[in-house]
PDB file of C-alpha atoms in Angstrom:
ATOM      1  CA  UNK A 255      92.709 157.899-174.866  1.00 79.00           C
ATOM      2  CA  UNK A 256      96.275 158.869-175.793  1.00 85.00           C
ATOM      3  CA  UNK A 257      98.383 158.988-172.730  1.00 90.00           C
ATOM      4  CA  UNK A 258     102.189 160.249-172.831  1.00 94.00           C
ATOM      5  CA  UNK A 259     104.965 159.506-170.622  1.00 95.00           C
ATOM      6  CA  UNK A 260     108.198 160.963-169.983  1.00 96.00           C
ATOM      7  CA  UNK A 261     111.242 159.509-168.351  1.00 92.00           C
ATOM      8  CA  UNK A 262     113.326 160.708-166.584  1.00 91.00           C
ATOM      9  CA  UNK A 263     111.354 163.271-164.794  1.00 93.00           C
ATOM     10  CA  UNK A 264     114.326 165.258-164.103  1.00 95.00           C
ATOM     11  CA  UNK A 265     118.189 165.134-165.420  1.00 95.00           C
ATOM     12  CA  UNK A 266     121.445 166.857-164.451  1.00 97.00           C
ATOM     13  CA  UNK A 267     124.203 166.376-166.583  1.00 96.00           C
ATOM     14  CA  UNK A 268     127.455 168.582-167.022  1.00 97.00           C
ATOM     15  CA  UNK A 269     128.305 171.002-169.799  1.00 97.00           C
ATOM     16  CA  UNK A 270     129.242 169.210-173.287  1.00 97.00           C
ATOM     17  CA  UNK A 271     127.332 165.858-172.725  1.00 97.00           C
ATOM     18  CA  UNK A 272     125.348 164.283-175.308  1.00 97.00           C
ATOM     19  CA  UNK A 273     122.170 163.384-173.934  1.00 96.00           C
ATOM     20  CA  UNK A 274     118.498 161.575-174.640  1.00 96.00           C
ATOM     21  CA  UNK A 275     115.273 162.267-173.467  1.00 97.00           C
ATOM     22  CA  UNK A 276     112.688 159.774-173.833  1.00 97.00           C
ATOM     23  CA  UNK A 277     108.614 159.862-174.714  1.00 97.00           C
ATOM     24  CA  UNK A 278     106.256 157.136-174.890  1.00 97.00           C
ATOM     25  CA  UNK A 279     102.791 157.339-176.416  1.00 95.00           C
ATOM     26  CA  UNK A 280      99.955 154.653-176.088  1.00 92.00           C
ATOM     27  CA  UNK A 281      98.061 155.336-179.366  1.00 86.00           C
ATOM     28  CA  UNK A 282     100.387 154.679-182.141  1.00 83.00           C
ATOM     29  CA  UNK A 283      97.858 155.961-184.623  1.00 82.00           C
ATOM     30  CA  UNK A 284      99.521 159.392-184.561  1.00 85.00           C
ATOM     31  CA  UNK A 285      99.996 161.382-187.673  1.00 84.00           C
ATOM     32  CA  UNK A 286     102.724 163.285-185.918  1.00 89.00           C
ATOM     33  CA  UNK A 287     104.674 164.408-182.572  1.00 93.00           C
ATOM     34  CA  UNK A 288     105.969 167.478-181.005  1.00 94.00           C
ATOM     35  CA  UNK A 289     108.642 168.426-178.840  1.00 97.00           C
ATOM     36  CA  UNK A 290     108.457 171.499-176.798  1.00 97.00           C
ATOM     37  CA  UNK A 291     110.534 173.574-174.384  1.00 97.00           C
ATOM     38  CA  UNK A 292     109.179 175.456-171.648  1.00 96.00           C
ATOM     39  CA  UNK A 293     111.363 177.902-169.630  1.00 95.00           C
ATOM     40  CA  UNK A 294     110.719 178.553-165.878  1.00 91.00           C
ATOM     41  CA  UNK A 295     107.503 180.989-166.017  1.00 88.00           C
ATOM     42  CA  UNK A 296     107.321 180.885-169.828  1.00 91.00           C
ATOM     43  CA  UNK A 297     105.048 179.611-172.216  1.00 91.00           C
ATOM     44  CA  UNK A 298     106.169 176.562-174.517  1.00 94.00           C
ATOM     45  CA  UNK A 299     108.300 177.055-177.483  1.00 95.00           C
ATOM     46  CA  UNK A 300     107.767 174.283-180.173  1.00 94.00           C
ATOM     47  CA  UNK A 301     111.040 172.712-180.939  1.00 96.00           C
ATOM     48  CA  UNK A 302     110.632 170.066-183.515  1.00 95.00           C
ATOM     49  CA  UNK A 303     107.552 168.585-185.222  1.00 93.00           C
ATOM     50  CA  UNK A 304     108.133 165.220-186.754  1.00 93.00           C
ATOM     51  CA  UNK A 305     105.717 163.773-188.908  1.00 89.00           C
ATOM     52  CA  UNK A 306     104.472 159.933-189.048  1.00 86.00           C
ATOM     53  CA  UNK A 307     106.424 159.363-192.477  1.00 88.00           C
ATOM     54  CA  UNK A 308     109.440 160.593-191.148  1.00 88.00           C
ATOM     55  CA  UNK A 309     111.791 158.595-188.510  1.00 87.00           C
ATOM     56  CA  UNK A 310     113.747 161.611-187.901  1.00 93.00           C
ATOM     57  CA  UNK A 311     113.623 165.658-187.527  1.00 92.00           C
ATOM     58  CA  UNK A 312     116.837 167.530-186.895  1.00 94.00           C
ATOM     59  CA  UNK A 313     117.173 171.559-185.746  1.00 94.00           C
ATOM     60  CA  UNK A 314     120.651 172.259-185.256  1.00 96.00           C
ATOM     61  CA  UNK A 315     121.907 170.437-182.025  1.00 97.00           C
ATOM     62  CA  UNK A 316     118.459 168.574-181.603  1.00 97.00           C
ATOM     63  CA  UNK A 317     117.394 165.466-183.310  1.00 97.00           C
ATOM     64  CA  UNK A 318     114.181 164.072-182.941  1.00 96.00           C
ATOM     65  CA  UNK A 319     113.091 160.456-183.654  1.00 95.00           C
ATOM     66  CA  UNK A 320     110.149 158.811-184.213  1.00 95.00           C
ATOM     67  CA  UNK A 321     108.977 154.969-183.832  1.00 93.00           C
ATOM     68  CA  UNK A 322     105.543 154.440-184.156  1.00 90.00           C
ATOM     69  CA  UNK A 323     105.264 150.784-183.846  1.00 90.00           C
ATOM     70  CA  UNK A 324     106.939 150.719-180.398  1.00 93.00           C
ATOM     71  CA  UNK A 325     105.051 154.105-179.285  1.00 93.00           C
ATOM     72  CA  UNK A 326     108.443 155.725-178.845  1.00 95.00           C
ATOM     73  CA  UNK A 327     110.062 159.074-179.455  1.00 96.00           C
ATOM     74  CA  UNK A 328     113.270 160.204-178.488  1.00 97.00           C
ATOM     75  CA  UNK A 329     114.970 163.994-178.443  1.00 97.00           C
ATOM     76  CA  UNK A 330     118.602 163.908-178.591  1.00 97.00           C
ATOM     77  CA  UNK A 331     120.629 166.923-177.269  1.00 97.00           C
ATOM     78  CA  UNK A 332     124.206 166.890-178.671  1.00 97.00           C
ATOM     79  CA  UNK A 333     126.737 168.927-176.833  1.00 97.00           C
ATOM     80  CA  UNK A 334     124.576 170.222-174.077  1.00 97.00           C
ATOM     81  CA  UNK A 335     125.274 173.708-172.856  1.00 97.00           C
ATOM     82  CA  UNK A 336     123.519 175.724-169.917  1.00 97.00           C
ATOM     83  CA  UNK A 337     121.108 177.514-172.176  1.00 97.00           C
ATOM     84  CA  UNK A 338     119.657 174.040-172.770  1.00 97.00           C
ATOM     85  CA  UNK A 339     118.213 174.181-168.889  1.00 97.00           C
ATOM     86  CA  UNK A 340     114.474 173.691-169.182  1.00 97.00           C
ATOM     87  CA  UNK A 341     111.761 171.447-169.372  1.00 97.00           C
ATOM     88  CA  UNK A 342     111.176 169.325-172.333  1.00 98.00           C
ATOM     89  CA  UNK A 343     107.671 168.230-173.041  1.00 97.00           C
ATOM     90  CA  UNK A 344     106.738 165.988-175.780  1.00 96.00           C
ATOM     91  CA  UNK A 345     103.126 166.042-177.162  1.00 94.00           C
ATOM     92  CA  UNK A 346     101.186 163.454-179.297  1.00 92.00           C
ATOM     93  CA  UNK A 347      97.919 163.951-180.637  1.00 85.00           C
ATOM     94  CA  UNK A 348      94.231 162.361-180.315  1.00 78.00           C
ATOM     95  CA  UNK A 349      91.964 162.137-182.871  1.00 67.00           C
ATOM     96  CA  UNK A 350      88.382 163.635-181.886  1.00 58.00           C
ATOM     97  CA  UNK A 351      85.016 163.007-183.402  1.00 48.00           C
ATOM     98  CA  UNK A 352      84.769 166.030-185.186  1.00 50.00           C
ATOM     99  CA  UNK A 353      87.829 165.552-187.111  1.00 49.00           C
ATOM    100  CA  UNK A 354      88.203 169.106-187.822  1.00 46.00           C
ATOM    101  CA  UNK A 355      90.904 169.814-184.865  1.00 51.00           C
ATOM    102  CA  UNK A 356      93.115 167.673-183.171  1.00 64.00           C
ATOM    103  CA  UNK A 357      93.764 167.667-179.391  1.00 79.00           C
ATOM    104  CA  UNK A 358      97.313 167.191-178.148  1.00 87.00           C
ATOM    105  CA  UNK A 359      98.035 164.901-175.112  1.00 90.00           C
ATOM    106  CA  UNK A 360     100.961 166.509-173.241  1.00 93.00           C
ATOM    107  CA  UNK A 361     103.744 164.352-171.367  1.00 94.00           C
ATOM    108  CA  UNK A 362     104.786 165.847-167.712  1.00 94.00           C
ATOM    109  CA  UNK A 363     107.842 166.801-168.873  1.00 95.00           C
ATOM    110  CA  UNK A 364     111.536 166.041-168.509  1.00 97.00           C
ATOM    111  CA  UNK A 365     113.495 169.126-166.298  1.00 96.00           C
ATOM    112  CA  UNK A 366     116.848 169.436-167.652  1.00 97.00           C
ATOM    113  CA  UNK A 367     119.659 170.954-165.911  1.00 97.00           C
ATOM    114  CA  UNK A 368     122.995 171.485-167.365  1.00 97.00           C
ATOM    115  CA  UNK A 369     126.032 172.224-165.221  1.00 97.00           C
ATOM    116  CA  UNK A 370     128.382 174.901-165.985  1.00 95.00           C
TER     117      UNK A 370
ATOM    118  CA  UNK B  98     104.605 189.427-185.793  1.00 68.00           C
ATOM    119  CA  UNK B  99     103.326 189.332-181.986  1.00 81.00           C
ATOM    120  CA  UNK B 100     102.601 185.363-182.210  1.00 94.00           C
ATOM    121  CA  UNK B 101      99.961 184.697-179.697  1.00 97.00           C
ATOM    122  CA  UNK B 102      99.196 186.920-177.077  1.00 97.00           C
ATOM    123  CA  UNK B 103      97.554 186.835-173.596  1.00 97.00           C
ATOM    124  CA  UNK B 104      95.839 189.267-170.935  1.00 97.00           C
ATOM    125  CA  UNK B 105      96.082 189.787-168.380  1.00 97.00           C
ATOM    126  CA  UNK B 106      99.570 188.258-167.445  1.00 96.00           C
ATOM    127  CA  UNK B 107      98.641 187.846-163.638  1.00 96.00           C
ATOM    128  CA  UNK B 108      95.104 187.772-161.699  1.00 96.00           C
ATOM    129  CA  UNK B 109      94.136 187.132-158.448  1.00 97.00           C
ATOM    130  CA  UNK B 110      90.451 186.892-157.911  1.00 97.00           C
ATOM    131  CA  UNK B 111      88.282 186.025-154.834  1.00 97.00           C
ATOM    132  CA  UNK B 112      86.095 182.954-154.635  1.00 98.00           C
ATOM    133  CA  UNK B 113      82.630 183.544-156.990  1.00 97.00           C
ATOM    134  CA  UNK B 114      84.363 186.556-158.968  1.00 97.00           C
ATOM    135  CA  UNK B 115      84.270 186.067-162.805  1.00 97.00           C
ATOM    136  CA  UNK B 116      86.540 187.224-165.115  1.00 96.00           C
ATOM    137  CA  UNK B 117      87.549 186.589-168.662  1.00 98.00           C
ATOM    138  CA  UNK B 118      91.182 185.752-170.238  1.00 98.00           C
ATOM    139  CA  UNK B 119      91.771 187.421-173.571  1.00 97.00           C
ATOM    140  CA  UNK B 120      93.739 185.518-176.300  1.00 98.00           C
ATOM    141  CA  UNK B 121      94.561 186.810-179.788  1.00 98.00           C
ATOM    142  CA  UNK B 122      96.498 185.394-182.623  1.00 97.00           C
ATOM    143  CA  UNK B 123      98.077 186.953-185.824  1.00 96.00           C
ATOM    144  CA  UNK B 124      99.127 184.333-187.538  1.00 95.00           C
ATOM    145  CA  UNK B 125      95.926 183.709-189.254  1.00 95.00           C
ATOM    146  CA  UNK B 126      95.392 180.395-187.838  1.00 95.00           C
ATOM    147  CA  UNK B 127      92.035 178.335-188.045  1.00 93.00           C
ATOM    148  CA  UNK B 128      92.439 176.343-184.674  1.00 92.00           C
ATOM    149  CA  UNK B 129      92.904 177.668-181.406  1.00 94.00           C
ATOM    150  CA  UNK B 130      93.185 176.181-177.881  1.00 95.00           C
ATOM    151  CA  UNK B 131      92.924 177.069-174.186  1.00 97.00           C
ATOM    152  CA  UNK B 132      94.758 174.469-171.349  1.00 96.00           C
ATOM    153  CA  UNK B 133      95.493 174.607-167.955  1.00 97.00           C
ATOM    154  CA  UNK B 134      98.804 173.540-166.648  1.00 96.00           C
ATOM    155  CA  UNK B 135      99.075 172.238-163.074  1.00 94.00           C
ATOM    156  CA  UNK B 136     102.083 170.757-160.998  1.00 86.00           C
ATOM    157  CA  UNK B 137     102.049 167.020-161.269  1.00 80.00           C
ATOM    158  CA  UNK B 138      99.082 166.929-163.663  1.00 82.00           C
ATOM    159  CA  UNK B 139     100.646 168.650-166.728  1.00 85.00           C
ATOM    160  CA  UNK B 140      98.791 170.583-169.478  1.00 92.00           C
ATOM    161  CA  UNK B 141      95.235 169.744-170.052  1.00 93.00           C
ATOM    162  CA  UNK B 142      93.045 170.919-172.691  1.00 92.00           C
ATOM    163  CA  UNK B 143      90.015 173.107-171.727  1.00 95.00           C
ATOM    164  CA  UNK B 144      88.293 173.909-174.632  1.00 94.00           C
ATOM    165  CA  UNK B 145      89.142 174.433-178.379  1.00 92.00           C
ATOM    166  CA  UNK B 146      88.061 175.790-181.376  1.00 93.00           C
ATOM    167  CA  UNK B 147      88.823 174.391-184.768  1.00 88.00           C
ATOM    168  CA  UNK B 148      87.771 177.284-186.866  1.00 88.00           C
ATOM    169  CA  UNK B 149      85.686 180.622-186.401  1.00 90.00           C
ATOM    170  CA  UNK B 150      82.179 179.898-185.416  1.00 89.00           C
ATOM    171  CA  UNK B 151      82.835 176.384-183.482  1.00 91.00           C
ATOM    172  CA  UNK B 152      83.917 175.483-180.036  1.00 94.00           C
ATOM    173  CA  UNK B 153      84.430 172.160-178.518  1.00 91.00           C
ATOM    174  CA  UNK B 154      84.941 170.764-174.972  1.00 91.00           C
ATOM    175  CA  UNK B 155      88.375 169.498-174.116  1.00 89.00           C
ATOM    176  CA  UNK B 156      89.551 167.245-171.168  1.00 88.00           C
ATOM    177  CA  UNK B 157      88.680 169.567-168.360  1.00 94.00           C
ATOM    178  CA  UNK B 158      85.882 172.055-169.423  1.00 95.00           C
ATOM    179  CA  UNK B 159      83.590 172.233-166.348  1.00 96.00           C
ATOM    180  CA  UNK B 160      83.676 175.805-164.980  1.00 96.00           C
ATOM    181  CA  UNK B 161      84.649 177.376-167.922  1.00 98.00           C
ATOM    182  CA  UNK B 162      83.168 178.986-170.948  1.00 97.00           C
ATOM    183  CA  UNK B 163      84.624 180.329-174.323  1.00 97.00           C
ATOM    184  CA  UNK B 164      84.229 182.608-177.347  1.00 97.00           C
ATOM    185  CA  UNK B 165      85.491 182.463-180.361  1.00 96.00           C
ATOM    186  CA  UNK B 166      84.917 186.152-181.299  1.00 89.00           C
ATOM    187  CA  UNK B 167      86.906 186.104-184.790  1.00 95.00           C
ATOM    188  CA  UNK B 168      89.435 184.436-186.491  1.00 95.00           C
ATOM    189  CA  UNK B 169      92.098 186.123-184.150  1.00 97.00           C
ATOM    190  CA  UNK B 170      90.506 186.144-180.988  1.00 97.00           C
ATOM    191  CA  UNK B 171      89.541 183.343-178.363  1.00 97.00           C
ATOM    192  CA  UNK B 172      88.360 184.040-174.533  1.00 98.00           C
ATOM    193  CA  UNK B 173      87.970 181.702-171.734  1.00 98.00           C
ATOM    194  CA  UNK B 174      85.348 183.036-168.939  1.00 98.00           C
ATOM    195  CA  UNK B 175      85.353 181.595-165.487  1.00 97.00           C
ATOM    196  CA  UNK B 176      81.701 182.885-164.515  1.00 93.00           C
ATOM    197  CA  UNK B 177      82.215 181.798-160.681  1.00 96.00           C
ATOM    198  CA  UNK B 178      85.668 181.078-159.833  1.00 96.00           C
ATOM    199  CA  UNK B 179      86.951 178.316-157.162  1.00 97.00           C
ATOM    200  CA  UNK B 180      90.199 177.619-155.797  1.00 97.00           C
ATOM    201  CA  UNK B 181      90.641 174.796-157.455  1.00 97.00           C
ATOM    202  CA  UNK B 182      91.040 177.022-160.838  1.00 97.00           C
ATOM    203  CA  UNK B 183      94.224 178.181-159.579  1.00 97.00           C
ATOM    204  CA  UNK B 184      96.459 177.569-162.436  1.00 97.00           C
ATOM    205  CA  UNK B 185      98.537 178.840-165.298  1.00 97.00           C
ATOM    206  CA  UNK B 186      96.398 179.215-168.725  1.00 98.00           C
ATOM    207  CA  UNK B 187      98.028 179.179-171.862  1.00 97.00           C
ATOM    208  CA  UNK B 188      96.436 179.798-175.189  1.00 97.00           C
ATOM    209  CA  UNK B 189      97.650 178.454-178.571  1.00 95.00           C
ATOM    210  CA  UNK B 190      97.029 178.331-182.343  1.00 95.00           C
ATOM    211  CA  UNK B 191      97.645 176.317-185.156  1.00 93.00           C
ATOM    212  CA  UNK B 192      96.713 175.293-188.430  1.00 89.00           C
ATOM    213  CA  UNK B 193      95.684 171.572-188.619  1.00 76.00           C
ATOM    214  CA  UNK B 194      98.024 169.314-187.872  1.00 75.00           C
ATOM    215  CA  UNK B 195     100.569 171.558-187.724  1.00 84.00           C
ATOM    216  CA  UNK B 196     102.659 173.328-184.737  1.00 90.00           C
ATOM    217  CA  UNK B 197     100.777 174.668-181.824  1.00 92.00           C
ATOM    218  CA  UNK B 198     102.191 178.518-181.048  1.00 94.00           C
ATOM    219  CA  UNK B 199     101.883 179.137-177.267  1.00 95.00           C
ATOM    220  CA  UNK B 200     101.229 182.311-175.594  1.00 96.00           C
ATOM    221  CA  UNK B 201     103.311 183.422-172.267  1.00 95.00           C
ATOM    222  CA  UNK B 202     100.419 182.314-170.415  1.00 96.00           C
ATOM    223  CA  UNK B 203      98.174 184.039-167.351  1.00 97.00           C
ATOM    224  CA  UNK B 204      98.878 183.064-163.883  1.00 97.00           C
ATOM    225  CA  UNK B 205      95.409 182.966-161.962  1.00 97.00           C
ATOM    226  CA  UNK B 206      95.019 182.733-158.327  1.00 97.00           C
ATOM    227  CA  UNK B 207      91.600 181.992-156.745  1.00 97.00           C
ATOM    228  CA  UNK B 208      91.779 183.123-152.918  1.00 96.00           C
TER     229      UNK B 208
END
């Protein structure tokens, strides 16, 4: 069974800092990994999906990397802004018996606060 | 596009009452999912539907039933609500191996 761990659970940084959020997973036979953002009281918004054939995926100030061999992914946020304050979750898939759909296992998230 | 919509947004039930949470997506996705989110437990999959006409259990299916009404709609039913089912419920949809898109959630309290 896939297990996903995110460290740290909470992070507070001053505006403008570059930061890295970490995600580790136990089953390296994944075909992709997703990073999501969740604002308080809201649903999840997909940020990046990185395929197993890729090592990195970028969107604006966000860069996600994937190292299947070590079971790790990182989300790099450049020049952080107060509007980046949210909980960031990573999710890795489980292969299920039917093979026709994929369950995602989510980490517990990193709660990021960017101070003005 | 509305994306994934969920109704209701909030609900309070008494123990033993029943209710159905509704979910609809307008992205023509084949797969749909129901999750619950609890403090300290993260997001856990309750049921999913790989395609119209199929449903399967996820990690925490006990106490729930689902119906994939058509390609757009996937409902979650609590037949006899219990306080342990107090949670935030999210519906999501996707194509196989692609990004999952989430609805805004239903906040359910069972007294």
